[in-house]
Amino acid sequence: MELKTKYLDKLKNEQILADFYADNYDESDYGFVVDYNDDYLLIEKFDDECNYDGLTVFLRHNISRIRWSGNDIESVSKLIDPSKRQAEKMNIDLTSIQTILETINRTFNHLTVHIQDIDKSVCFIGQIHEMDDNSIVIHEFGTKSSLDRKFILLGLDDITRIDAGGQYENNLKRLFNQ
């Protein structure tokens, strides 16, 4: 068994809070492993203030480091309110990028896709309008100030990360009465 897989098993089975790094995009996220396979890693994410911030699906090859234990992470873990965690396991199908997008959209009625290889700071939040084997059309939620809805077509191969159920996304859904 590959070492990375061995420790992902440990983190998942023992529900140990870890810090997941995607150094190519200057990102780090606290979370609990929900599920994974050879290509994808699904975590239940928490922000630096120990607040629940939805789910994130990473491409496993983008994860450069995983850190757990130590004073900082243990303190965050102790400050997380267990009642804020998902009561039941989220059943996100990690078979392919299409199944991930479909099940997240169906479960949360929204998703956030990141295209970090093109621009690490750009993400699109909305609902799937249409998808085929190569592309996705998202009916975007605008920003809190613009409240503008529009459509965007993206290549599935450009997607590097998918989020859902986070604080910002849920606030946008409320603004758009979703």
mmCIF file of C-alpha atoms in Angstrom:
data_model
loop_
_atom_site.group_PDB
_atom_site.id
_atom_site.type_symbol
_atom_site.label_atom_id
_atom_site.label_comp_id
_atom_site.label_asym_id
_atom_site.label_seq_id
_atom_site.Cartn_x
_atom_site.Cartn_y
_atom_site.Cartn_z
ATOM 1 C CA MET A 1 0.000 0.000 0.000
ATOM 2 C CA GLU A 2 1.263 3.432 -0.950
ATOM 3 C CA LEU A 3 2.238 5.553 2.068
ATOM 4 C CA LYS A 4 -0.111 8.392 1.080
ATOM 5 C CA THR A 5 -3.026 5.946 0.877
ATOM 6 C CA LYS A 6 -2.089 4.358 4.210
ATOM 7 C CA TYR A 7 -2.259 7.692 5.997
ATOM 8 C CA LEU A 8 -5.399 8.861 4.204
ATOM 9 C CA ASP A 9 -6.984 5.645 5.544
ATOM 10 C CA LYS A 10 -5.784 6.509 9.040
ATOM 11 C CA LEU A 11 -7.066 10.094 8.835
ATOM 12 C CA LYS A 12 -10.427 8.903 7.499
ATOM 13 C CA ASN A 13 -10.972 5.980 9.874
ATOM 14 C CA GLU A 14 -9.852 7.838 13.004
ATOM 15 C CA GLN A 15 -11.431 11.161 11.913
ATOM 16 C CA ILE A 16 -8.256 13.121 12.575
ATOM 17 C CA LEU A 17 -8.249 16.793 11.612
ATOM 18 C CA ALA A 18 -5.515 17.517 9.089
ATOM 19 C CA ASP A 19 -4.196 20.466 7.105
ATOM 20 C CA PHE A 20 -4.158 19.788 3.353
ATOM 21 C CA TYR A 21 -1.732 21.814 1.243
ATOM 22 C CA ALA A 22 -1.866 22.512 -2.469
ATOM 23 C CA ASP A 23 1.397 24.416 -2.694
ATOM 24 C CA ASN A 24 1.093 25.087 -6.438
ATOM 25 C CA TYR A 25 -1.920 27.272 -5.619
ATOM 26 C CA ASP A 26 -0.718 28.631 -2.238
ATOM 27 C CA GLU A 27 -3.643 26.972 -0.458
ATOM 28 C CA SER A 28 -4.086 25.187 2.816
ATOM 29 C CA ASP A 29 -7.348 23.819 4.210
ATOM 30 C CA TYR A 30 -8.237 22.202 7.523
ATOM 31 C CA GLY A 31 -10.521 19.229 7.191
ATOM 32 C CA PHE A 32 -11.562 15.689 7.928
ATOM 33 C CA VAL A 33 -11.234 13.051 5.212
ATOM 34 C CA VAL A 34 -14.697 11.921 4.112
ATOM 35 C CA ASP A 35 -13.675 9.744 1.182
ATOM 36 C CA TYR A 36 -11.019 9.309 -1.461
ATOM 37 C CA ASN A 37 -9.911 7.161 -4.363
ATOM 38 C CA ASP A 38 -6.817 7.120 -6.578
ATOM 39 C CA ASP A 39 -7.747 10.414 -8.231
ATOM 40 C CA TYR A 40 -9.844 12.473 -5.797
ATOM 41 C CA LEU A 41 -9.921 13.430 -2.118
ATOM 42 C CA LEU A 42 -13.125 14.642 -0.411
ATOM 43 C CA ILE A 43 -12.811 16.551 2.862
ATOM 44 C CA GLU A 44 -15.214 18.203 5.270
ATOM 45 C CA LYS A 45 -13.610 21.640 5.533
ATOM 46 C CA PHE A 46 -13.245 24.092 8.441
ATOM 47 C CA ASP A 47 -11.886 27.626 8.323
ATOM 48 C CA ASP A 48 -9.166 29.119 10.548
ATOM 49 C CA GLU A 49 -11.832 30.209 13.041
ATOM 50 C CA CYS A 50 -13.003 26.568 13.418
ATOM 51 C CA ASN A 51 -16.257 27.176 11.517
ATOM 52 C CA TYR A 52 -17.728 24.545 9.201
ATOM 53 C CA ASP A 53 -17.110 25.580 5.580
ATOM 54 C CA GLY A 54 -18.613 22.825 3.451
ATOM 55 C CA LEU A 55 -17.001 20.091 1.397
ATOM 56 C CA THR A 56 -14.011 20.231 -0.915
ATOM 57 C CA VAL A 57 -12.932 17.772 -3.579
ATOM 58 C CA PHE A 58 -9.258 17.951 -4.487
ATOM 59 C CA LEU A 59 -7.432 16.227 -7.293
ATOM 60 C CA ARG A 60 -5.102 14.024 -5.258
ATOM 61 C CA HIS A 61 -2.084 14.860 -7.367
ATOM 62 C CA ASN A 62 -2.509 18.537 -6.382
ATOM 63 C CA ILE A 63 -2.091 17.745 -2.680
ATOM 64 C CA SER A 64 1.582 18.343 -1.931
ATOM 65 C CA ARG A 65 1.523 17.954 1.867
ATOM 66 C CA ILE A 66 -0.776 16.734 4.617
ATOM 67 C CA ARG A 67 -0.075 17.716 8.205
ATOM 68 C CA TRP A 68 -1.804 16.484 11.371
ATOM 69 C CA SER A 69 -1.131 16.543 15.122
ATOM 70 C CA GLY A 70 0.892 19.292 16.750
ATOM 71 C CA ASN A 71 -0.336 22.105 18.956
ATOM 72 C CA ASP A 72 -1.886 24.282 16.247
ATOM 73 C CA ILE A 73 -3.970 21.572 14.592
ATOM 74 C CA GLU A 74 -4.908 19.951 17.911
ATOM 75 C CA SER A 75 -6.137 23.327 19.203
ATOM 76 C CA VAL A 76 -8.266 23.859 16.104
ATOM 77 C CA SER A 77 -9.615 20.326 16.425
ATOM 78 C CA LYS A 78 -10.665 20.918 20.033
ATOM 79 C CA LEU A 79 -12.398 24.186 19.122
ATOM 80 C CA ILE A 80 -14.516 22.636 16.357
ATOM 81 C CA ASP A 81 -18.090 22.230 17.535
ATOM 82 C CA PRO A 82 -18.968 18.563 16.793
ATOM 83 C CA SER A 83 -22.613 19.539 16.204
ATOM 84 C CA LYS A 84 -21.488 21.572 13.174
ATOM 85 C CA ARG A 85 -20.080 18.495 11.455
ATOM 86 C CA GLN A 86 -22.130 16.604 8.914
ATOM 87 C CA ALA A 87 -24.406 14.269 10.871
ATOM 88 C CA GLU A 88 -24.421 11.693 8.105
ATOM 89 C CA LYS A 89 -21.768 10.796 5.576
ATOM 90 C CA MET A 90 -22.147 12.728 2.360
ATOM 91 C CA ASN A 91 -22.523 10.320 -0.530
ATOM 92 C CA ILE A 92 -20.502 12.060 -3.245
ATOM 93 C CA ASP A 93 -19.677 9.778 -6.177
ATOM 94 C CA LEU A 94 -15.920 10.140 -6.763
ATOM 95 C CA THR A 95 -15.873 7.943 -9.886
ATOM 96 C CA SER A 96 -15.183 10.800 -12.328
ATOM 97 C CA ILE A 97 -15.245 14.576 -12.543
ATOM 98 C CA GLN A 98 -18.737 14.358 -14.098
ATOM 99 C CA THR A 99 -20.169 12.191 -11.300
ATOM 100 C CA ILE A 100 -18.592 14.445 -8.659
ATOM 101 C CA LEU A 101 -20.108 17.565 -10.241
ATOM 102 C CA GLU A 102 -23.524 15.912 -10.673
ATOM 103 C CA THR A 103 -23.790 14.534 -7.132
ATOM 104 C CA ILE A 104 -22.536 17.738 -5.504
ATOM 105 C CA ASN A 105 -24.950 19.852 -7.542
ATOM 106 C CA ARG A 106 -27.845 17.499 -6.701
ATOM 107 C CA THR A 107 -26.942 17.346 -2.988
ATOM 108 C CA PHE A 108 -26.284 21.051 -2.383
ATOM 109 C CA ASN A 109 -28.163 22.704 -5.290
ATOM 110 C CA HIS A 110 -24.962 24.605 -6.068
ATOM 111 C CA LEU A 111 -21.223 24.089 -6.529
ATOM 112 C CA THR A 112 -18.024 26.062 -6.794
ATOM 113 C CA VAL A 113 -15.471 25.102 -9.416
ATOM 114 C CA HIS A 114 -11.892 26.324 -9.398
ATOM 115 C CA ILE A 115 -9.651 26.544 -12.469
ATOM 116 C CA GLN A 116 -6.420 27.186 -10.616
ATOM 117 C CA ASP A 117 -4.039 26.193 -13.424
ATOM 118 C CA ILE A 118 -5.404 29.069 -15.502
ATOM 119 C CA ASP A 119 -5.799 31.563 -12.646
ATOM 120 C CA LYS A 120 -5.426 30.374 -9.045
ATOM 121 C CA SER A 121 -7.732 33.080 -7.674
ATOM 122 C CA VAL A 122 -10.728 32.475 -9.961
ATOM 123 C CA CYS A 123 -13.702 30.319 -9.071
ATOM 124 C CA PHE A 124 -17.257 30.074 -10.358
ATOM 125 C CA ILE A 125 -20.239 29.523 -8.067
ATOM 126 C CA GLY A 126 -23.574 28.401 -9.414
ATOM 127 C CA GLN A 127 -25.663 25.496 -10.609
ATOM 128 C CA ILE A 128 -25.091 23.068 -13.451
ATOM 129 C CA HIS A 129 -27.100 24.108 -16.468
ATOM 130 C CA GLU A 130 -25.733 21.447 -18.823
ATOM 131 C CA MET A 131 -22.736 19.116 -19.065
ATOM 132 C CA ASP A 132 -21.214 16.650 -21.522
ATOM 133 C CA ASP A 133 -18.005 14.598 -21.511
ATOM 134 C CA ASN A 134 -15.772 17.636 -22.135
ATOM 135 C CA SER A 135 -17.532 20.793 -20.928
ATOM 136 C CA ILE A 136 -19.877 22.215 -18.330
ATOM 137 C CA VAL A 137 -22.217 25.206 -18.476
ATOM 138 C CA ILE A 138 -22.762 26.775 -15.065
ATOM 139 C CA HIS A 139 -25.569 29.215 -14.287
ATOM 140 C CA GLU A 140 -23.490 31.469 -12.073
ATOM 141 C CA PHE A 141 -24.493 33.335 -8.959
ATOM 142 C CA GLY A 142 -23.124 36.851 -9.157
ATOM 143 C CA THR A 143 -21.373 38.559 -6.281
ATOM 144 C CA LYS A 144 -23.245 39.816 -3.224
ATOM 145 C CA SER A 145 -23.089 43.348 -4.601
ATOM 146 C CA SER A 146 -24.041 42.643 -8.225
ATOM 147 C CA LEU A 147 -26.668 39.887 -7.754
ATOM 148 C CA ASP A 148 -26.112 39.187 -11.455
ATOM 149 C CA ARG A 149 -26.844 35.721 -12.900
ATOM 150 C CA LYS A 150 -25.052 34.666 -16.053
ATOM 151 C CA PHE A 151 -23.819 31.512 -17.787
ATOM 152 C CA ILE A 152 -20.254 30.314 -18.246
ATOM 153 C CA LEU A 153 -18.858 27.403 -20.272
ATOM 154 C CA LEU A 154 -15.755 25.689 -18.876
ATOM 155 C CA GLY A 155 -13.681 22.694 -19.927
ATOM 156 C CA LEU A 156 -13.898 19.816 -17.450
ATOM 157 C CA ASP A 157 -10.143 19.244 -17.804
ATOM 158 C CA ASP A 158 -9.506 22.762 -16.468
ATOM 159 C CA ILE A 159 -11.270 22.110 -13.136
ATOM 160 C CA THR A 160 -8.789 21.609 -10.297
ATOM 161 C CA ARG A 161 -11.055 21.752 -7.236
ATOM 162 C CA ILE A 162 -14.749 21.635 -6.361
ATOM 163 C CA ASP A 163 -16.389 23.095 -3.237
ATOM 164 C CA ALA A 164 -19.961 23.085 -1.935
ATOM 165 C CA GLY A 165 -21.915 23.922 1.199
ATOM 166 C CA GLY A 166 -19.546 26.633 2.364
ATOM 167 C CA GLN A 167 -20.514 29.764 4.234
ATOM 168 C CA TYR A 168 -20.085 32.136 1.274
ATOM 169 C CA GLU A 169 -21.951 29.854 -1.156
ATOM 170 C CA ASN A 170 -24.840 29.373 1.272
ATOM 171 C CA ASN A 171 -25.095 33.147 1.733
ATOM 172 C CA LEU A 172 -25.273 33.620 -2.040
ATOM 173 C CA LYS A 173 -28.017 30.978 -2.284
ATOM 174 C CA ARG A 174 -30.030 32.894 0.333
ATOM 175 C CA LEU A 175 -29.572 36.148 -1.579
ATOM 176 C CA PHE A 176 -30.806 34.469 -4.752
ATOM 177 C CA ASN A 177 -33.684 32.786 -2.870
ATOM 178 C CA GLN A 178 -32.490 29.314 -3.802
#
